[in-house]
PDB file of C-alpha atoms in Angstrom:
ATOM      1  CA  MET F   1     -13.851  -4.703 -21.571  1.00  0.00           C
ATOM      2  CA  LYS F   2     -14.088  -5.651 -17.899  1.00  0.00           C
ATOM      3  CA  PRO F   3     -14.796  -2.647 -15.125  1.00  0.00           C
ATOM      4  CA  CYS F   4     -11.268  -2.810 -13.910  1.00  0.00           C
ATOM      5  CA  GLU F   5      -9.593  -2.715 -17.333  1.00  0.00           C
ATOM      6  CA  ALA F   6     -11.937   0.521 -18.107  1.00  0.00           C
ATOM      7  CA  ARG F   7     -10.738   1.948 -14.690  1.00  0.00           C
ATOM      8  CA  ALA F   8      -6.970   1.294 -15.836  1.00  0.00           C
ATOM      9  CA  ALA F   9      -7.728   3.076 -19.004  1.00  0.00           C
ATOM     10  CA  GLN F  10      -9.661   5.967 -17.427  1.00  0.00           C
ATOM     11  CA  ALA F  11      -6.828   6.248 -14.788  1.00  0.00           C
ATOM     12  CA  GLN F  12      -3.635   6.309 -17.043  1.00  0.00           C
ATOM     13  CA  PRO F  13      -3.423   9.937 -17.487  1.00  0.00           C
ATOM     14  CA  ALA F  14      -3.778  10.287 -13.592  1.00  0.00           C
ATOM     15  CA  LEU F  15      -0.990   7.622 -13.290  1.00  0.00           C
ATOM     16  CA  GLU F  16       1.524   9.829 -16.166  1.00  0.00           C
ATOM     17  CA  ALA F  17       0.780  12.562 -13.923  1.00  0.00           C
ATOM     18  CA  TYR F  18       1.519  11.189 -10.604  1.00  0.00           C
ATOM     19  CA  ALA F  19       4.524   9.726 -12.362  1.00  0.00           C
ATOM     20  CA  ALA F  20       5.809  13.043 -13.369  1.00  0.00           C
ATOM     21  CA  LEU F  21       5.536  14.574 -10.141  1.00  0.00           C
ATOM     22  CA  LEU F  22       7.080  12.029  -8.369  1.00  0.00           C
ATOM     23  CA  ALA F  23      10.090  12.293 -10.020  1.00  0.00           C
ATOM     24  CA  ARG F  24      10.337  16.118 -10.061  1.00  0.00           C
ATOM     25  CA  TRP F  25       9.341  16.243  -5.995  1.00  0.00           C
ATOM     26  CA  ASN F  26      12.060  13.106  -5.881  1.00  0.00           C
ATOM     27  CA  GLU F  27      14.690  15.581  -6.387  1.00  0.00           C
ATOM     28  CA  ARG F  28      14.130  17.516  -3.291  1.00  0.00           C
ATOM     29  CA  ILE F  29      12.835  14.027  -0.818  1.00  0.00           C
ATOM     30  CA  ASN F  30      13.603  10.862  -1.196  1.00  0.00           C
ATOM     31  CA  LEU F  31      10.391   9.124  -2.114  1.00  0.00           C
ATOM     32  CA  VAL F  32      12.126   6.231  -4.202  1.00  0.00           C
ATOM     33  CA  SER F  33      15.788   5.349  -5.100  1.00  0.00           C
ATOM     34  CA  PRO F  34      16.882   7.668  -7.617  1.00  0.00           C
ATOM     35  CA  ARG F  35      17.846   4.556  -9.889  1.00  0.00           C
ATOM     36  CA  ASP F  36      14.431   2.914  -9.498  1.00  0.00           C
ATOM     37  CA  LEU F  37      13.180   6.168 -11.685  1.00  0.00           C
ATOM     38  CA  PRO F  38      13.797   4.344 -15.063  1.00  0.00           C
ATOM     39  CA  ARG F  39      11.463   1.842 -13.938  1.00  0.00           C
ATOM     40  CA  LEU F  40       8.715   4.005 -11.902  1.00  0.00           C
ATOM     41  CA  TRP F  41       5.901   2.057 -13.729  1.00  0.00           C
ATOM     42  CA  GLU F  42       7.065  -1.680 -13.829  1.00  0.00           C
ATOM     43  CA  ARG F  43       9.022  -1.329 -10.264  1.00  0.00           C
ATOM     44  CA  HIS F  44       6.418   0.837  -8.345  1.00  0.00           C
ATOM     45  CA  ILE F  45       2.956   1.397 -10.004  1.00  0.00           C
ATOM     46  CA  GLU F  46       2.423  -2.204 -12.068  1.00  0.00           C
ATOM     47  CA  ASP F  47       3.840  -3.679  -8.234  1.00  0.00           C
ATOM     48  CA  SER F  48       1.128  -1.713  -6.613  1.00  0.00           C
ATOM     49  CA  ALA F  49      -1.348  -2.101  -9.307  1.00  0.00           C
ATOM     50  CA  GLN F  50      -1.420  -5.834  -8.920  1.00  0.00           C
ATOM     51  CA  LEU F  51      -3.230  -5.893  -5.495  1.00  0.00           C
ATOM     52  CA  VAL F  52      -6.246  -4.684  -7.172  1.00  0.00           C
ATOM     53  CA  PRO F  53      -7.735  -8.294  -7.939  1.00  0.00           C
ATOM     54  CA  LEU F  54      -6.966  -9.321  -4.455  1.00  0.00           C
ATOM     55  CA  ILE F  55      -9.165  -6.738  -2.763  1.00  0.00           C
ATOM     56  CA  PRO F  56     -12.103  -8.748  -1.818  1.00  0.00           C
ATOM     57  CA  PRO F  57     -15.536  -7.505  -2.789  1.00  0.00           C
ATOM     58  CA  GLY F  58     -17.566  -5.296   0.113  1.00  0.00           C
ATOM     59  CA  THR F  59     -14.084  -3.583   0.726  1.00  0.00           C
ATOM     60  CA  ARG F  60     -14.862   0.078   1.842  1.00  0.00           C
ATOM     61  CA  ARG F  61     -11.931   1.560   3.294  1.00  0.00           C
ATOM     62  CA  ILE F  62      -8.437   1.078   2.619  1.00  0.00           C
ATOM     63  CA  ALA F  63      -5.636   2.288   5.063  1.00  0.00           C
ATOM     64  CA  ASP F  64      -2.074   1.927   3.500  1.00  0.00           C
ATOM     65  CA  LEU F  65       0.574   2.118   6.122  1.00  0.00           C
ATOM     66  CA  GLY F  66       4.035   4.227   5.772  1.00  0.00           C
ATOM     67  CA  SER F  67       2.956   5.732   2.323  1.00  0.00           C
ATOM     68  CA  GLY F  68       5.892   7.378   1.694  1.00  0.00           C
ATOM     69  CA  ALA F  69       5.385   7.822  -2.218  1.00  0.00           C
ATOM     70  CA  GLY F  70       1.940   6.493  -2.029  1.00  0.00           C
ATOM     71  CA  LEU F  71       2.663   2.754  -3.271  1.00  0.00           C
ATOM     72  CA  PRO F  72       0.880   1.052  -3.234  1.00  0.00           C
ATOM     73  CA  GLY F  73      -1.917   3.312  -1.394  1.00  0.00           C
ATOM     74  CA  LEU F  74      -2.593   6.373  -4.248  1.00  0.00           C
ATOM     75  CA  VAL F  75      -2.413   3.656  -6.978  1.00  0.00           C
ATOM     76  CA  LEU F  76      -5.463   1.267  -5.391  1.00  0.00           C
ATOM     77  CA  ALA F  77      -7.726   4.497  -4.312  1.00  0.00           C
ATOM     78  CA  LEU F  78      -7.479   5.276  -7.924  1.00  0.00           C
ATOM     79  CA  LEU F  79      -7.618   2.455  -9.706  1.00  0.00           C
ATOM     80  CA  THR F  80     -10.428   1.263  -7.511  1.00  0.00           C
ATOM     81  CA  GLY F  81     -12.524   4.340  -6.304  1.00  0.00           C
ATOM     82  CA  LEU F  82     -11.816   3.088  -2.528  1.00  0.00           C
ATOM     83  CA  GLU F  83     -12.240   5.298   0.189  1.00  0.00           C
ATOM     84  CA  THR F  84      -8.254   5.286   0.971  1.00  0.00           C
ATOM     85  CA  HIS F  85      -6.520   6.541   4.543  1.00  0.00           C
ATOM     86  CA  LEU F  86      -2.849   7.206   3.793  1.00  0.00           C
ATOM     87  CA  VAL F  87      -0.980   7.262   6.715  1.00  0.00           C
ATOM     88  CA  GLU F  88       3.084   8.896   6.573  1.00  0.00           C
ATOM     89  CA  ARG F  89       4.183  10.418   9.393  1.00  0.00           C
ATOM     90  CA  ASP F  90       7.162  12.455   7.348  1.00  0.00           C
ATOM     91  CA  GLN F  91       5.456  15.714   6.690  1.00  0.00           C
ATOM     92  CA  ARG F  92       7.609  16.212   3.775  1.00  0.00           C
ATOM     93  CA  LYS F  93       6.152  13.290   2.363  1.00  0.00           C
ATOM     94  CA  ALA F  94       2.907  13.530   4.097  1.00  0.00           C
ATOM     95  CA  ALA F  95       2.610  16.952   1.789  1.00  0.00           C
ATOM     96  CA  PHE F  96       3.804  15.106  -1.560  1.00  0.00           C
ATOM     97  CA  LEU F  97       0.972  12.748  -0.819  1.00  0.00           C
ATOM     98  CA  ARG F  98      -1.915  15.631  -0.688  1.00  0.00           C
ATOM     99  CA  GLU F  99      -0.069  16.970  -3.745  1.00  0.00           C
ATOM    100  CA  ALA F 100      -0.431  13.835  -5.791  1.00  0.00           C
ATOM    101  CA  ALA F 101      -4.007  12.716  -4.421  1.00  0.00           C
ATOM    102  CA  ARG F 102      -5.145  16.221  -5.717  1.00  0.00           C
ATOM    103  CA  VAL F 103      -3.681  16.494  -9.299  1.00  0.00           C
ATOM    104  CA  MET F 104      -4.430  12.603  -9.180  1.00  0.00           C
ATOM    105  CA  ALA F 105      -8.255  13.325  -7.905  1.00  0.00           C
ATOM    106  CA  ALA F 106      -7.891  10.127  -6.114  1.00  0.00           C
ATOM    107  CA  PRO F 107     -10.118   9.549  -3.111  1.00  0.00           C
ATOM    108  CA  ALA F 108      -7.464  10.035  -0.595  1.00  0.00           C
ATOM    109  CA  THR F 109      -6.663  10.918   2.812  1.00  0.00           C
ATOM    110  CA  VAL F 110      -4.046  11.591   3.641  1.00  0.00           C
ATOM    111  CA  HIS F 111      -3.012  11.069   7.752  1.00  0.00           C
ATOM    112  CA  ALA F 112       0.412  13.230   8.385  1.00  0.00           C
ATOM    113  CA  ALA F 113       1.073  10.905  11.681  1.00  0.00           C
ATOM    114  CA  ASP F 114       2.404   8.033  13.112  1.00  0.00           C
ATOM    115  CA  ALA F 115       0.306   4.409  12.861  1.00  0.00           C
ATOM    116  CA  ALA F 116       0.921   3.512  16.317  1.00  0.00           C
ATOM    117  CA  THR F 117      -0.880   6.616  17.628  1.00  0.00           C
ATOM    118  CA  LEU F 118      -3.099   7.570  15.085  1.00  0.00           C
ATOM    119  CA  PRO F 119      -6.944   6.444  16.048  1.00  0.00           C
ATOM    120  CA  SER F 120      -7.672   3.296  14.706  1.00  0.00           C
ATOM    121  CA  LEU F 121      -8.899   3.288  10.772  1.00  0.00           C
ATOM    122  CA  ALA F 122     -10.907   0.478  11.385  1.00  0.00           C
ATOM    123  CA  ALA F 123      -9.891  -0.364   7.137  1.00  0.00           C
ATOM    124  CA  ASP F 124     -10.983  -3.527   5.562  1.00  0.00           C
ATOM    125  CA  LEU F 125      -8.104  -3.844   3.619  1.00  0.00           C
ATOM    126  CA  VAL F 126      -4.936  -2.633   5.462  1.00  0.00           C
ATOM    127  CA  THR F 127      -1.380  -2.483   2.759  1.00  0.00           C
ATOM    128  CA  ALA F 128       1.895  -1.677   3.647  1.00  0.00           C
ATOM    129  CA  ARG F 129       4.739  -1.940   1.337  1.00  0.00           C
ATOM    130  CA  ALA F 130       8.512  -1.785   2.361  1.00  0.00           C
ATOM    131  CA  LEU F 131       7.639  -0.248   5.385  1.00  0.00           C
ATOM    132  CA  ALA F 132       8.682  -2.902   8.443  1.00  0.00           C
ATOM    133  CA  PRO F 133       9.205  -6.542   9.011  1.00  0.00           C
ATOM    134  CA  LEU F 134       6.057  -8.355   9.854  1.00  0.00           C
ATOM    135  CA  PRO F 135       6.877  -8.833  13.907  1.00  0.00           C
ATOM    136  CA  VAL F 136       6.757  -4.622  13.605  1.00  0.00           C
ATOM    137  CA  LEU F 137       4.143  -4.094  10.699  1.00  0.00           C
ATOM    138  CA  LEU F 138       1.540  -6.555  12.283  1.00  0.00           C
ATOM    139  CA  PRO F 139       0.977  -4.147  15.604  1.00  0.00           C
ATOM    140  CA  LEU F 140       0.279  -1.427  13.437  1.00  0.00           C
ATOM    141  CA  ALA F 141      -1.722  -3.346  10.719  1.00  0.00           C
ATOM    142  CA  ALA F 142      -4.063  -4.569  13.651  1.00  0.00           C
ATOM    143  CA  ARG F 143      -4.091  -1.611  15.474  1.00  0.00           C
ATOM    144  CA  HIS F 144      -6.104  -0.214  11.836  1.00  0.00           C
ATOM    145  CA  LEU F 145      -7.666  -3.424  10.793  1.00  0.00           C
ATOM    146  CA  ALA F 146     -12.090  -3.841  10.838  1.00  0.00           C
ATOM    147  CA  PRO F 147     -13.134  -7.039  12.362  1.00  0.00           C
ATOM    148  CA  GLY F 148     -12.929  -9.125   9.635  1.00  0.00           C
ATOM    149  CA  GLY F 149     -10.294  -7.278   7.667  1.00  0.00           C
ATOM    150  CA  ILE F 150      -7.617  -8.012   5.489  1.00  0.00           C
ATOM    151  CA  CYS F 151      -3.796  -7.217   5.192  1.00  0.00           C
ATOM    152  CA  LEU F 152      -2.115  -7.518   1.844  1.00  0.00           C
ATOM    153  CA  PHE F 153       1.658  -6.968   1.929  1.00  0.00           C
ATOM    154  CA  PRO F 154       4.493  -7.415  -0.666  1.00  0.00           C
ATOM    155  CA  LYS F 155       7.551  -8.727   0.756  1.00  0.00           C
ATOM    156  CA  GLY F 156      10.722  -9.704  -0.715  1.00  0.00           C
ATOM    157  CA  ALA F 157      12.846 -12.778  -0.682  1.00  0.00           C
ATOM    158  CA  GLY F 158      13.051 -12.746   3.346  1.00  0.00           C
ATOM    159  CA  VAL F 159       8.830 -13.173   3.752  1.00  0.00           C
ATOM    160  CA  GLU F 160       9.812 -16.842   5.191  1.00  0.00           C
ATOM    161  CA  ALA F 161      11.841 -15.510   7.963  1.00  0.00           C
ATOM    162  CA  GLU F 162       9.897 -12.563   8.714  1.00  0.00           C
ATOM    163  CA  LEU F 163       6.716 -15.033   9.120  1.00  0.00           C
ATOM    164  CA  THR F 164       8.842 -17.009  11.522  1.00  0.00           C
ATOM    165  CA  ALA F 165       9.608 -14.209  13.419  1.00  0.00           C
ATOM    166  CA  ALA F 166       5.967 -13.191  13.515  1.00  0.00           C
ATOM    167  CA  ARG F 167       4.527 -16.352  15.306  1.00  0.00           C
ATOM    168  CA  PRO F 168       5.264 -16.477  18.763  1.00  0.00           C
ATOM    169  CA  ALA F 169       3.332 -12.909  19.090  1.00  0.00           C
ATOM    170  CA  TRP F 170       0.516 -13.491  16.298  1.00  0.00           C
ATOM    171  CA  THR F 171      -1.594 -16.231  14.848  1.00  0.00           C
ATOM    172  CA  MET F 172      -2.940 -15.384  11.114  1.00  0.00           C
ATOM    173  CA  ARG F 173      -4.178 -17.014   8.138  1.00  0.00           C
ATOM    174  CA  VAL F 174      -1.674 -16.764   5.767  1.00  0.00           C
ATOM    175  CA  GLU F 175      -1.619 -17.317   1.627  1.00  0.00           C
ATOM    176  CA  ARG F 176       1.611 -16.563  -0.049  1.00  0.00           C
ATOM    177  CA  LEU F 177       1.228 -15.166  -3.709  1.00  0.00           C
ATOM    178  CA  PRO F 178       3.580 -14.637  -6.345  1.00  0.00           C
ATOM    179  CA  SER F 179       4.397 -11.569  -7.603  1.00  0.00           C
ATOM    180  CA  ARG F 180       3.604 -10.876 -11.102  1.00  0.00           C
ATOM    181  CA  THR F 181       6.053  -7.993 -11.296  1.00  0.00           C
ATOM    182  CA  ASP F 182       9.330  -9.640  -9.419  1.00  0.00           C
ATOM    183  CA  PRO F 183       9.785 -13.410  -9.404  1.00  0.00           C
ATOM    184  CA  ALA F 184      11.544 -12.970  -6.307  1.00  0.00           C
ATOM    185  CA  ALA F 185       8.738 -11.299  -4.145  1.00  0.00           C
ATOM    186  CA  THR F 186       5.934 -12.801  -2.673  1.00  0.00           C
ATOM    187  CA  ILE F 187       2.309 -11.221  -1.610  1.00  0.00           C
ATOM    188  CA  LEU F 188       0.880 -11.986   1.649  1.00  0.00           C
ATOM    189  CA  ARG F 189      -2.493 -12.360   2.042  1.00  0.00           C
ATOM    190  CA  LEU F 190      -3.165 -12.483   5.836  1.00  0.00           C
ATOM    191  CA  THR F 191      -6.534 -12.606   7.418  1.00  0.00           C
ATOM    192  CA  GLU F 192      -7.598 -13.570  10.821  1.00  0.00           C
ATOM    193  CA  VAL F 193      -4.843 -11.286  12.138  1.00  0.00           C
ATOM    194  CA  ALA F 194      -4.745 -11.516  16.303  1.00  0.00           C
ATOM    195  CA  ARG F 195      -2.281 -11.425  19.038  1.00  0.00           C
ATOM    196  CA  ALA F 196      -1.199 -14.915  20.136  1.00  0.00           C
TER     197      ALA F 196
END
């Protein structure tokens, strides 16, 4: 068994506890679409977990912007054991993230703050899932990205339009990776992110 497979097997009970907690909290605050709850594992947990093999060796710190329900940040923290910072400005969602990190024993720090005003986290990896289109997301990501760091952004069918809209203001090396959980989705791996 590979180390990442062993970690995933050990993480299963924590992920199950997370899924149950998310379902309970989702009754009070909108963490995920109620129609997604029956497909929570495939639609959200596995979709987040597919980023693990894309994390470069030597990564020490992850910043997940607009963490919401903790996807992908909490899943990555648990599956990798890396120091993970979850940034969420909605106080109710931040409270959920704190409780979920505690229940999962995940190495995650929750920042109940706006990513635009939070001091830089100097992360080796910045993630965000369904937070904003690239022209809005890139200034936030660049603020929290360490020199030489990368961004991993799961994106939907409109990814090419987002890239086109971002290019006048940003330079970056772009790698499009297919999603293993949604044939219409793409994972953007961005390096050398800088203002044009």
